[in-house]
Backbone as ProteinMPNN parsed JSONL, in Angstrom:
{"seq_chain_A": "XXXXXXXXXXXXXXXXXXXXXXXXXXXXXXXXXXXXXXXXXXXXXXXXXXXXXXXXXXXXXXXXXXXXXXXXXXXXXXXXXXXXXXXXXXXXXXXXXXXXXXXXXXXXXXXXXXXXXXXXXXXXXXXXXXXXXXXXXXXXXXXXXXXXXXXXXXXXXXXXXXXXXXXXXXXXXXXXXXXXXXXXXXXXXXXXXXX", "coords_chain_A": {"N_chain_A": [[86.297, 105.35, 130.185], [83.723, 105.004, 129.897], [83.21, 106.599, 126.815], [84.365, 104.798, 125.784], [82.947, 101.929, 125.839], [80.953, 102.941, 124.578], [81.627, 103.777, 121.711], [82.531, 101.409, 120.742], [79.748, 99.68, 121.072], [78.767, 101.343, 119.009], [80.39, 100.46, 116.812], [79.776, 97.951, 116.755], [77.153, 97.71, 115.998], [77.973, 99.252, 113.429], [79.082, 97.168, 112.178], [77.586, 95.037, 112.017], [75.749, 96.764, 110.666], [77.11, 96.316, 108.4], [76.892, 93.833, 106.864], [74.383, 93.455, 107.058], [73.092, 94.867, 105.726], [71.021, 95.931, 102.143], [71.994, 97.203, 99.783], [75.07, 97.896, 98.462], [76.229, 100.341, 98.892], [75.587, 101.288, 100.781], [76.215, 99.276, 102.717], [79.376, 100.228, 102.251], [79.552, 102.503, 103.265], [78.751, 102.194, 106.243], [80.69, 100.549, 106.682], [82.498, 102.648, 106.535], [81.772, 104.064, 108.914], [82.102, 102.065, 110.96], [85.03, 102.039, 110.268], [86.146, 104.645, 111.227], [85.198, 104.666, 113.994], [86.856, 102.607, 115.842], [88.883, 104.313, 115.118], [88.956, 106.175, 116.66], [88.277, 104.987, 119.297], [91.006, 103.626, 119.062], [92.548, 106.429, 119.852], [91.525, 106.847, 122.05], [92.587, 104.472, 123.776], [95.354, 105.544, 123.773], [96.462, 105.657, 121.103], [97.866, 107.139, 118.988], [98.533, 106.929, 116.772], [97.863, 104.308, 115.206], [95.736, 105.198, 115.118], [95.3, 107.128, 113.172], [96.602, 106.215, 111.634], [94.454, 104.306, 110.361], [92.498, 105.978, 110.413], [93.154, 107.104, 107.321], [94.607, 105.397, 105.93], [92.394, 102.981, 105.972], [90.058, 103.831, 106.229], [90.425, 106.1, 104.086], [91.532, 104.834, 102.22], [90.611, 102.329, 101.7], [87.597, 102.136, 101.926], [87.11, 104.128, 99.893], [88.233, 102.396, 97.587], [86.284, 100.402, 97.589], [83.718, 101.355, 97.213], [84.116, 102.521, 94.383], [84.62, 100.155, 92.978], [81.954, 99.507, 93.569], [80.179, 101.115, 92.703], [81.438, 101.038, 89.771], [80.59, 98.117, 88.904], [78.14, 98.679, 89.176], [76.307, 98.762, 91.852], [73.331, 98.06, 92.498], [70.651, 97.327, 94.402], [69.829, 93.396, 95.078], [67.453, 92.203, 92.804], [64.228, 90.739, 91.991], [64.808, 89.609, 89.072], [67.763, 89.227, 89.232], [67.95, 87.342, 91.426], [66.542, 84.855, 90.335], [67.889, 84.714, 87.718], [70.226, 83.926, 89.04], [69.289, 81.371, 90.181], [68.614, 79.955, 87.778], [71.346, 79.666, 86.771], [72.731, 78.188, 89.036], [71.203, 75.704, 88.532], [71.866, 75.084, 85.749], [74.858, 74.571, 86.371], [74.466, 72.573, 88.126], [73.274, 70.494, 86.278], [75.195, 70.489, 84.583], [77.203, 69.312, 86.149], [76.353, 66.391, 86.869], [76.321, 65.491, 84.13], [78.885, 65.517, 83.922], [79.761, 63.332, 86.056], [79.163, 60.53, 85.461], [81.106, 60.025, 83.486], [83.648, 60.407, 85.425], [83.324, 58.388, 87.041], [81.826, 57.533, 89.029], [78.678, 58.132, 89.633], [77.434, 58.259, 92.106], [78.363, 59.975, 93.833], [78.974, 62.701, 92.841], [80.095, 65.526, 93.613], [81.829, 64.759, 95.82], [83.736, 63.738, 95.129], [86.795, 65.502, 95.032], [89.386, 66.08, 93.413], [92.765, 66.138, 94.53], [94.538, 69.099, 93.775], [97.825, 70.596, 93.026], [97.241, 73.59, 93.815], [95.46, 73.839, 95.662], [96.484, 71.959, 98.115], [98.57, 73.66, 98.276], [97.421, 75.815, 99.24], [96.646, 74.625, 101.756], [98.867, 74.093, 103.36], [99.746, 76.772, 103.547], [97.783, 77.979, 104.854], [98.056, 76.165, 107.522], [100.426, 76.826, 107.878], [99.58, 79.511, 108.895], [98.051, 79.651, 110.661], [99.252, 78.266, 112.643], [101.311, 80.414, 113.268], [99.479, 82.158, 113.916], [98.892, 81.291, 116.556], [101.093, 81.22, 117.757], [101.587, 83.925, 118.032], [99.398, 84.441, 119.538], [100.619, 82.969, 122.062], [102.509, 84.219, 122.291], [101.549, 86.49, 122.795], [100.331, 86.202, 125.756], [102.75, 85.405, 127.28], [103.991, 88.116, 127.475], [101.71, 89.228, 128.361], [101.721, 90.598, 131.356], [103.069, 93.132, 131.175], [101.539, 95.385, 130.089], [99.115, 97.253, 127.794], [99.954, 99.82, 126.95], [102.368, 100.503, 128.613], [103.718, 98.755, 127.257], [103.805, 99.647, 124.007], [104.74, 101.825, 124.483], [102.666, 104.383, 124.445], [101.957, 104.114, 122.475], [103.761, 105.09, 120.192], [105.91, 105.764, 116.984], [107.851, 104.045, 116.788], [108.863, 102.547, 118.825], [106.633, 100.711, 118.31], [107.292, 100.214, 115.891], [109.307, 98.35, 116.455], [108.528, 96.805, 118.457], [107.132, 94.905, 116.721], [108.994, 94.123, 115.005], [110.425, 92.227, 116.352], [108.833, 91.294, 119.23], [106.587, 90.424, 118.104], [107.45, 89.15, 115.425], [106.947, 86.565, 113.867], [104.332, 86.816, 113.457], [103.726, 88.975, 112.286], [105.385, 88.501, 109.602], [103.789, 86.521, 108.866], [101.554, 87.338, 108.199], [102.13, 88.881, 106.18], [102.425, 87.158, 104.235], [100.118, 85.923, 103.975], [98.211, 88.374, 102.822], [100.031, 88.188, 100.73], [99.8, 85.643, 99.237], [96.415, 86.372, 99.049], [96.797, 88.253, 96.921], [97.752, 86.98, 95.187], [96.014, 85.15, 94.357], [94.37, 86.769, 93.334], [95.668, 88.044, 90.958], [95.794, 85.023, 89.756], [92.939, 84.694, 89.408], [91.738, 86.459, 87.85], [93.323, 86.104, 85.208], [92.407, 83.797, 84.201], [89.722, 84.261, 84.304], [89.998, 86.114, 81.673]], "CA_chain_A": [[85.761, 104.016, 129.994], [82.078, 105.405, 129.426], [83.219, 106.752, 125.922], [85.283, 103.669, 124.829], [81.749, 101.367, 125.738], [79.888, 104.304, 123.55], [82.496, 103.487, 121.169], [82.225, 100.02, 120.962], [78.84, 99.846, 120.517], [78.711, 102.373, 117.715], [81.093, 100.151, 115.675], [79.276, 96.783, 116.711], [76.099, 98.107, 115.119], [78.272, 99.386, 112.185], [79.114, 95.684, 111.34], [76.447, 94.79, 111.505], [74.86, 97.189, 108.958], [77.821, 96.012, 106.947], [76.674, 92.633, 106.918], [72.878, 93.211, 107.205], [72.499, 96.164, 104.317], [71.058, 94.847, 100.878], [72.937, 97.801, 99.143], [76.568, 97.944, 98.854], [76.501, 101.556, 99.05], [75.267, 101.384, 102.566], [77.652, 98.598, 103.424], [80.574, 100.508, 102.403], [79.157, 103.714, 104.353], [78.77, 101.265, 107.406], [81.771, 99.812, 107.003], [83.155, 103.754, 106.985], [81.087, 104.211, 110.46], [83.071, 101.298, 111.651], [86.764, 102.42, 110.976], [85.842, 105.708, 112.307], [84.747, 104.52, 115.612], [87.492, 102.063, 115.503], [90.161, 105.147, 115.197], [88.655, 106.682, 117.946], [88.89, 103.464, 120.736], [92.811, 103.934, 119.203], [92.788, 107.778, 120.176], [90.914, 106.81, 123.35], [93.318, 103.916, 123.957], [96.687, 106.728, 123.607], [97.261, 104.674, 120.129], [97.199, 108.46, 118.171], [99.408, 106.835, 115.566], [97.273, 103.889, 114.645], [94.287, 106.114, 114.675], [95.612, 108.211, 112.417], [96.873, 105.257, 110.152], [93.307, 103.572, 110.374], [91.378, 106.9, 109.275], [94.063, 107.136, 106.231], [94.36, 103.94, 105.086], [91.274, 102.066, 105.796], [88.742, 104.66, 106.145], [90.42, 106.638, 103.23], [91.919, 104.358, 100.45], [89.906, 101.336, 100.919], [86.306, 102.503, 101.636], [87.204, 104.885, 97.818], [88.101, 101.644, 96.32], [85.066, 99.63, 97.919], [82.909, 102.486, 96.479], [84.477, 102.655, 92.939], [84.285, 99.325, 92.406], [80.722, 99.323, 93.468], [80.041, 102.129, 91.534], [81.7, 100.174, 88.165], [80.013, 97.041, 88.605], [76.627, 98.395, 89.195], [75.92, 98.175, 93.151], [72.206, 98.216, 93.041], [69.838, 96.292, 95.145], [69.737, 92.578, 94.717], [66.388, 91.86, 92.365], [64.091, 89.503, 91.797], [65.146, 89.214, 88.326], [69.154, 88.713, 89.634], [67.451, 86.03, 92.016], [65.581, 84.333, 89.028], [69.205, 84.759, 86.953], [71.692, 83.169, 90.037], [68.74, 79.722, 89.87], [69.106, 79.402, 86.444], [72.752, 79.309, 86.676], [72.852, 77.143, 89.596], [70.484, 75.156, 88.188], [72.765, 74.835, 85.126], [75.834, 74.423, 87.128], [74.1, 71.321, 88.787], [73.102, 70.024, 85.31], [76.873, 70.203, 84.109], [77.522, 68.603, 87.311], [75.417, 65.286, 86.884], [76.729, 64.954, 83.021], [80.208, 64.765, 84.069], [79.861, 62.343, 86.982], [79.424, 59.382, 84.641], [82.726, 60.196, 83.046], [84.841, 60.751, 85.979], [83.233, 56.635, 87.457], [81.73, 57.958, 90.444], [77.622, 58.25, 89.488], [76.323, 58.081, 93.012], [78.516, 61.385, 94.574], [79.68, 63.651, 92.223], [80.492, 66.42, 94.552], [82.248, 64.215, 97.288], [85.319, 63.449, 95.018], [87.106, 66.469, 94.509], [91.013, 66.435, 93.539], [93.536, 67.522, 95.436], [95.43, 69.461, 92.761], [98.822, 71.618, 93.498], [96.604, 74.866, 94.56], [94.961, 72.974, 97.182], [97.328, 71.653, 98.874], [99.425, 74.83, 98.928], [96.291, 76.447, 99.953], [96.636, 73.85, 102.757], [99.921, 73.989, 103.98], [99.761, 78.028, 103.754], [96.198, 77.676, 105.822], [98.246, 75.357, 108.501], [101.333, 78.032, 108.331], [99.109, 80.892, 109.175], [97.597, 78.94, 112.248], [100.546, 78.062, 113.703], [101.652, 81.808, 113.456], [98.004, 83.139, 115.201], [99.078, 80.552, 117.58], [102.355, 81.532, 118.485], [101.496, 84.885, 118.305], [98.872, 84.337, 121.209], [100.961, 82.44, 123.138], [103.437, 85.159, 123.139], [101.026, 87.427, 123.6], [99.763, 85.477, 126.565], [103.977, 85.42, 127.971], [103.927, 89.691, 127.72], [99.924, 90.211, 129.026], [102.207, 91.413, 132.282], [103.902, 94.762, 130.978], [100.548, 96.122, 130.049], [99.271, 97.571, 126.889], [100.282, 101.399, 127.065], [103.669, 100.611, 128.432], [104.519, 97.628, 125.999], [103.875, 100.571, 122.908], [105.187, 103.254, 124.599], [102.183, 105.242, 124.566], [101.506, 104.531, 120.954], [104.536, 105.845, 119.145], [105.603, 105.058, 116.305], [109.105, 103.943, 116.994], [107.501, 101.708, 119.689], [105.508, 100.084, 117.453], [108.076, 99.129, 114.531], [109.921, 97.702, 117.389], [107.358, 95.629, 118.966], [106.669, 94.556, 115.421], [109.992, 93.403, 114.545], [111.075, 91.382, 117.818], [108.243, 90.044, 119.51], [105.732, 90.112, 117.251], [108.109, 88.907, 114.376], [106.671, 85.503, 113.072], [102.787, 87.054, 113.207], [104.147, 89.873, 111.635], [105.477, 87.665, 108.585], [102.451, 85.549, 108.493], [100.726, 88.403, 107.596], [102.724, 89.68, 104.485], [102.657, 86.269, 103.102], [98.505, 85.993, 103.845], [98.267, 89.132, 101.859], [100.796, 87.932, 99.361], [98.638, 84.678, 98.801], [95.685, 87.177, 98.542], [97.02, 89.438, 95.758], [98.747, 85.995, 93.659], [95.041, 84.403, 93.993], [93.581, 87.564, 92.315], [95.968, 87.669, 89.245], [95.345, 84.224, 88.42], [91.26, 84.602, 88.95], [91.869, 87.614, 87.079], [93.999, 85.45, 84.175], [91.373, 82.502, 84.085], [88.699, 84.84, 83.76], [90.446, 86.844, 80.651]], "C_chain_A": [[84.372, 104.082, 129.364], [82.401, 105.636, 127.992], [83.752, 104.818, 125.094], [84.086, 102.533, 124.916], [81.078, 101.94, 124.639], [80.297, 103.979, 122.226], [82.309, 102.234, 120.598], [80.916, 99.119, 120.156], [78.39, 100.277, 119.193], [79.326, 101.152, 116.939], [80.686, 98.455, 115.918], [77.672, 96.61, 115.577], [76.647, 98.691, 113.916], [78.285, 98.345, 111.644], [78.455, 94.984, 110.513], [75.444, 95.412, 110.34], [75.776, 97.116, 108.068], [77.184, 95.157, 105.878], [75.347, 92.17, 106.986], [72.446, 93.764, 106.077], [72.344, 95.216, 102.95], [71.909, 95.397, 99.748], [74.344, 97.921, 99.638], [77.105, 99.441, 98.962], [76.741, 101.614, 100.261], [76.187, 100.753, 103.145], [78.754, 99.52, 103.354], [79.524, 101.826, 103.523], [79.369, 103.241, 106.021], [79.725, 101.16, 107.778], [82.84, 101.074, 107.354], [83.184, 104.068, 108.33], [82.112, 103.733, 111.37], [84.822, 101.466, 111.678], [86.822, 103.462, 111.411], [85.791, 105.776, 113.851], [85.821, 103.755, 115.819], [88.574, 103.022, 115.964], [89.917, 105.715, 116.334], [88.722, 106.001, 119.139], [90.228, 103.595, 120.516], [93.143, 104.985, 120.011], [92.702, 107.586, 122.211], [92.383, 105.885, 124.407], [95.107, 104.585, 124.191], [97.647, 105.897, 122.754], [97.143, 106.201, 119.098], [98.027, 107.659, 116.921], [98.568, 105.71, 114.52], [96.242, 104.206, 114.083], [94.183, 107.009, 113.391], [96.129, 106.913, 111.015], [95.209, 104.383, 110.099], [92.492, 104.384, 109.611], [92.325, 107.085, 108.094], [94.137, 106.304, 105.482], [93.215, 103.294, 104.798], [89.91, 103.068, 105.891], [88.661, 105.652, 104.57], [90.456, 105.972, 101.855], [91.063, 102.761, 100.408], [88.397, 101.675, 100.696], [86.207, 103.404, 100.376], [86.961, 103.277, 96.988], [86.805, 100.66, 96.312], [84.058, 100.428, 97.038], [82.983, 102.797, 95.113], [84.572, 101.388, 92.178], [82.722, 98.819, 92.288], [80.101, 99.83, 92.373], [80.037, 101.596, 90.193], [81.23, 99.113, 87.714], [78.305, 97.398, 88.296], [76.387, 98.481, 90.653], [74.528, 98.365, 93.214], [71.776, 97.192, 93.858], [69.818, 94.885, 94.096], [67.831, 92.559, 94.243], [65.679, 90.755, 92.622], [64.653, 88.439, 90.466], [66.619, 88.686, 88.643], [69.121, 87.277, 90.101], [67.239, 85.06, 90.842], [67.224, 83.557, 88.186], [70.182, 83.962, 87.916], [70.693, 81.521, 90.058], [69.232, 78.814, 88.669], [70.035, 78.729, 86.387], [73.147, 78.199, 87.417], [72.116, 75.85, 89.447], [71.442, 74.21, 87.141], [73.892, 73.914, 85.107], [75.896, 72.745, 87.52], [73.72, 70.087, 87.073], [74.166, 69.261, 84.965], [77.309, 69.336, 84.706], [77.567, 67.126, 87.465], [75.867, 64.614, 85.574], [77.475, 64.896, 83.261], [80.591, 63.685, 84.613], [80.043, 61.145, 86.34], [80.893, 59.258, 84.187], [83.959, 59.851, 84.2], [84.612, 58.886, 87.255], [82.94, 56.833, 88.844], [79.988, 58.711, 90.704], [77.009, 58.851, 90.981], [76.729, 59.058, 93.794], [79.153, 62.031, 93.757], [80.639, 64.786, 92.576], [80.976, 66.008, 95.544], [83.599, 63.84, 96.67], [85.591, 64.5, 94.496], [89.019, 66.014, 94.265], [91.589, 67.019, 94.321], [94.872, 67.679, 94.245], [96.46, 70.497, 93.759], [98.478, 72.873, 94.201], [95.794, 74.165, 95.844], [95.519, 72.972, 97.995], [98.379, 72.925, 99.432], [98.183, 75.646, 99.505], [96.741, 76.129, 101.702], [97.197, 73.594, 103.819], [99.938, 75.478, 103.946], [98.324, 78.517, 105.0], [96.979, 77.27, 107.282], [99.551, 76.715, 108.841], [100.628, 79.051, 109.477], [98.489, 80.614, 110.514], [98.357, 78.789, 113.028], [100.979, 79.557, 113.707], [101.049, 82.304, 114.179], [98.853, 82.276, 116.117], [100.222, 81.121, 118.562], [102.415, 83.143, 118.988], [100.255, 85.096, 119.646], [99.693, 83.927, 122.269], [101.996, 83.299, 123.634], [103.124, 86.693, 123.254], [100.366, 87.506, 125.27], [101.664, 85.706, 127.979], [104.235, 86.765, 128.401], [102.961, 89.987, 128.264], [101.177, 90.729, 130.247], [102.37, 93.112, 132.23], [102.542, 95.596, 130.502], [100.73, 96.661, 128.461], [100.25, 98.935, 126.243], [101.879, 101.428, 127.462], [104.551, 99.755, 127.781], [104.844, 98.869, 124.634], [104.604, 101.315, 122.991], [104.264, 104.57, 124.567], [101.617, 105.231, 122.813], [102.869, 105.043, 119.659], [105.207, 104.933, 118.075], [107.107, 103.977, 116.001], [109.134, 102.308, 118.252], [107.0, 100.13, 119.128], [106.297, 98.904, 116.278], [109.08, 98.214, 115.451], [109.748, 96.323, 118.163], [107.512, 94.711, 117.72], [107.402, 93.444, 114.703], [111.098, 92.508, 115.143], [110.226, 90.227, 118.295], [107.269, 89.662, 118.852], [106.48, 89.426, 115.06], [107.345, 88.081, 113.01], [105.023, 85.886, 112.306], [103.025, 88.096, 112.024], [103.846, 89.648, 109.708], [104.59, 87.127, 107.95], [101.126, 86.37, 107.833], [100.887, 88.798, 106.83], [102.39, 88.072, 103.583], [101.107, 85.548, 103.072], [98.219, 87.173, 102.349], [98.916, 89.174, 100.645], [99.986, 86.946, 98.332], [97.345, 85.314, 98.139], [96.042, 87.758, 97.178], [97.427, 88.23, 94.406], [97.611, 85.691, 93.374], [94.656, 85.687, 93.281], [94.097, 87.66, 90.829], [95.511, 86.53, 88.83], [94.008, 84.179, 88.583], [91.514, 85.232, 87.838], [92.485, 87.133, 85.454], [92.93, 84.658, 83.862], [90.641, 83.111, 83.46], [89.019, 86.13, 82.52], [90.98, 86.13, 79.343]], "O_chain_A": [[83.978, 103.331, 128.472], [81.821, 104.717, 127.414], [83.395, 104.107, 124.155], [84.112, 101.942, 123.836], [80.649, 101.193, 123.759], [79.365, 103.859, 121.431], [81.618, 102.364, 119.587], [80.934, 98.331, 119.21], [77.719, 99.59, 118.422], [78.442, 100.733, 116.193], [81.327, 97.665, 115.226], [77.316, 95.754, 114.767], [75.767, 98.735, 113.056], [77.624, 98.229, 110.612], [78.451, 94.547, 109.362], [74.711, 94.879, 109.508], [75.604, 97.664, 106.98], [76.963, 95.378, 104.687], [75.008, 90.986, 106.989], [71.52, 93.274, 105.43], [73.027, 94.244, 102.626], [72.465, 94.678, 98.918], [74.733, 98.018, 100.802], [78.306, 99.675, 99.105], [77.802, 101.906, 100.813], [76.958, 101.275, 103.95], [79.248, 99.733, 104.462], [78.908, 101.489, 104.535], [80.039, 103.873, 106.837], [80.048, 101.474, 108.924], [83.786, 100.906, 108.124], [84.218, 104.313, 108.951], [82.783, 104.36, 112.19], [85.623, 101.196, 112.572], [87.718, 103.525, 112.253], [86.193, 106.626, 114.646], [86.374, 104.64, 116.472], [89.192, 102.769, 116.998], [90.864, 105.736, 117.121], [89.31, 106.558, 120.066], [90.912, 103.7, 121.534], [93.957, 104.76, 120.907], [93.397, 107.965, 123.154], [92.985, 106.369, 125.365], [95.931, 103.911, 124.809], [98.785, 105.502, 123.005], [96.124, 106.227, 118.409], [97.864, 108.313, 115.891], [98.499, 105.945, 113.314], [95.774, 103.828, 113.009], [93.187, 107.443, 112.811], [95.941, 106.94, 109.799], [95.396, 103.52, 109.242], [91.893, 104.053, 108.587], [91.451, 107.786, 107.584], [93.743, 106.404, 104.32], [92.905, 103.004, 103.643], [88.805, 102.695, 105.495], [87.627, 105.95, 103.971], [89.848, 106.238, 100.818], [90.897, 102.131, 99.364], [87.895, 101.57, 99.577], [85.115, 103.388, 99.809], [86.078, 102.954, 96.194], [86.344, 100.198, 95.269], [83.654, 99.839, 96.035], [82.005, 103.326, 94.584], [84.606, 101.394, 90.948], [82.254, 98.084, 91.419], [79.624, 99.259, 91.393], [79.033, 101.591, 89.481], [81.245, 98.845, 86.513], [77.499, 96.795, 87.588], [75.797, 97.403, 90.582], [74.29, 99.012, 94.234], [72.482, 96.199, 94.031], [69.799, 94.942, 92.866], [66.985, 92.829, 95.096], [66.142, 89.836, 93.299], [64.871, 87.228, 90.505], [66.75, 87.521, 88.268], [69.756, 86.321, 89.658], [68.274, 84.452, 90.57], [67.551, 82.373, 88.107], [71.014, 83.284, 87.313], [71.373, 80.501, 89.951], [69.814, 77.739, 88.525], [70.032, 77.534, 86.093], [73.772, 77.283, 86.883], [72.396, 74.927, 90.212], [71.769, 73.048, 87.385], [74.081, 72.94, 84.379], [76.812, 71.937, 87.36], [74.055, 68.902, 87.095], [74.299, 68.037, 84.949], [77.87, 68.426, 84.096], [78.507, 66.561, 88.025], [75.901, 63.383, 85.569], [77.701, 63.714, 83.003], [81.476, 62.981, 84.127], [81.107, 60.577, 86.586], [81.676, 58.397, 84.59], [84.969, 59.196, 83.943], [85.478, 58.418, 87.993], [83.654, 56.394, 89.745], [79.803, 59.557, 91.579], [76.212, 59.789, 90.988], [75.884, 59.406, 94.619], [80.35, 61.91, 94.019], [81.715, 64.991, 92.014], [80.742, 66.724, 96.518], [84.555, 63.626, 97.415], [84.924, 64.822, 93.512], [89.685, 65.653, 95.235], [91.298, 68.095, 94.843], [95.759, 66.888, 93.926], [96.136, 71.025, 94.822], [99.223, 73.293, 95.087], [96.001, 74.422, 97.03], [95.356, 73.835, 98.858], [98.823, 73.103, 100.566], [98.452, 76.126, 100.606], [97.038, 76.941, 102.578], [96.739, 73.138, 104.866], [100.537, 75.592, 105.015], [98.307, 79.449, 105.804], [96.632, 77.945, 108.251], [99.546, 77.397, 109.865], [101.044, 79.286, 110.611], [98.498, 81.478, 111.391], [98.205, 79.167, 114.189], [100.825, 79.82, 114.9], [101.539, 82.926, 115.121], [99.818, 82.957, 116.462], [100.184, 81.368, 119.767], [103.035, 83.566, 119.964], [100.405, 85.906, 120.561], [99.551, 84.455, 123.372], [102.411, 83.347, 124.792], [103.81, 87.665, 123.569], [100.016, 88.532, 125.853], [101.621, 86.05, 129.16], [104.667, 86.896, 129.546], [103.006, 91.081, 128.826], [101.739, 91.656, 129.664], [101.945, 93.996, 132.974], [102.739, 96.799, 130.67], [101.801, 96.65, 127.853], [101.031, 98.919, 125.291], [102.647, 102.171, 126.85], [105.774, 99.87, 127.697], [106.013, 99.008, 124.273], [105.261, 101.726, 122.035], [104.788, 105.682, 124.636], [101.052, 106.122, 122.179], [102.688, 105.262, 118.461], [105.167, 103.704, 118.117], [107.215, 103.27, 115.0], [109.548, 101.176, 118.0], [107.053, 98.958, 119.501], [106.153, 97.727, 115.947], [109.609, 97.27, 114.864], [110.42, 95.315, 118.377], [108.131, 93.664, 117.912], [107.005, 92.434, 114.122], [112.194, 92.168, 114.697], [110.37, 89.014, 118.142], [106.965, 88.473, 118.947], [105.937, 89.409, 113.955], [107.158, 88.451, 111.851], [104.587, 85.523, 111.213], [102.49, 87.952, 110.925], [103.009, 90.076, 108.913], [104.464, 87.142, 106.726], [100.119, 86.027, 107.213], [99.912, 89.323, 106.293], [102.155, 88.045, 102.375], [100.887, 84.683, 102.224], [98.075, 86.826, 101.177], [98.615, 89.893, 99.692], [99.627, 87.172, 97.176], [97.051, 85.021, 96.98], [95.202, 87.532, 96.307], [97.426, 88.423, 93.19], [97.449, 85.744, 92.155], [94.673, 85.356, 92.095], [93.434, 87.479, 89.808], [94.872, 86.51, 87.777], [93.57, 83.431, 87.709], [91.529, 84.592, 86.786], [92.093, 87.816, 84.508], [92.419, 85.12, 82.841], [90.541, 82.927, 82.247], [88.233, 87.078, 82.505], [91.393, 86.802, 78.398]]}, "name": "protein", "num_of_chains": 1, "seq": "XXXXXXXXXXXXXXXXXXXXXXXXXXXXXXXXXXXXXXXXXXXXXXXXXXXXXXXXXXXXXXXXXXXXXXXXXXXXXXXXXXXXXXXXXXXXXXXXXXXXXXXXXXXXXXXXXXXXXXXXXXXXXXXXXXXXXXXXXXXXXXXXXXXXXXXXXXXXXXXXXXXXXXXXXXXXXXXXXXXXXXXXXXXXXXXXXXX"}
C-alpha cells in the first residue's frame, strides 16, 4: 500500500509538470514519468498485462510521436515575440469578426449567433451517445463493485480481460472505438480544410 501511495504521488506531480511546463519537451518527458508510474500501480495492482501494454503503447509509441512532432514543428519556449504574433491575430480575428456582423443582421452580438450546421449537431448527438455509455458503464460498474477487482480480471490476464471487455463492459467498450473514430475523421477533414 506504502509503494502504490509513493506511486501515486509520483504520477500526480508528473501531470502536473505536463500541464505546468512551458516547453513541450519537458511535457512530453513528464508525461513519460507519468505512464511509467502508472505501469507500475498496474504491476503493483497484479495487472502485469496492462503494465506491460501501458509501457509499450503509451510510454513507447505515443510519447515518440509526441516528441517527433514537437521536434517538426519547432517545440521551443513560448516568446514574447509568439505572444506579440497570437494578439495581432486575435486582434485581426476580432476585426473580421465585427465586419461580418452587419451582413449576417445581428450588429449588437456577433458571437452569440452561431449556426447549428450538420457537424454540430453530430458532434452533439455523438457527445450525448458517449455520456450515456460513461453512464451505463458506471452503473454497471457500480452492480459488479461486489466480486472485487483482482478476482473480476482474474489476476490480470489477458484472457480475463478480453472477456470482461466483451460482456460486461460491452457498450463502454464500443463507445470508445467510435470516440476515437470521431477523433481520427475530425483530423482528416482539419487536415483537408487546412490543405
Amino acid at each position: 500500500m506504502f509503494l502504490f501511495i509513493v506511486f501515486a504521488l509520483i504520477a500526480v506531480v508528473a501531470a502536473l509538470g505536463v500541464i505546468l511546463s512551458r516547453k513541450p519537451v519537458y511535457s512530453a518527458l513528464f508525461l513519460l514519468l507519468n505512464f511509467a508510474t502508472l505501469a507500475a500501480m498496474y504491476i503493483l495492482l497484479q495487472a502485469q498485462f496492462l503494465a506491460a501494454v501501458q509501457i509499450i503503447v503509451y510510454a513507447g509509441a505515443i510519447v515518440v510521436l509526441f516528441l517527433f512532432v514537437v521536434m517538426l514543428i519547432g517545440g521551443g519556449e513560448l516568446g514574447a515575440g509568439d505572444r506579440e504574433t497570437s494578439r495581432q491575430v486575435n486582434r485581426e480575428t476580432s476585426r473580421q469578426g465585427d465586419k461580418a456582423a452587419p451582413a449576417s443582421g445581428d450588429a449588437a452580438s456577433p458571437r452569440l449567433r452561431v449556426p447549428l450546421g450538420w457537424p454540430r449537431v453530430t458532434a452533439l448527438v455523438l457527445a450525448m451517445l458517449l455520456l450515456a455509455g460513461l453512464g451505463y458503464g458506471l452503473v454497471a460498474g457500480q452492480l459488479h463493485a461486489g466480486q472485487g477487482t483482482a478476482a473480476a480480471f482474474g489476476q490480470g490476464s489477458v484472457e480475463a480481460i478480453g472477456a470482461a471487455l466483451y460482456t460486461d463492459y460491452l457498450l463502454p467498450f464500443e463507445m470508445t472505438s467510435v470516440l476515437l473514430l470521431v477523433g481520427v475523421v475530425g483530423a482528416v477533414v482539419l487536415a483537408k480544410n487546412a490543405g
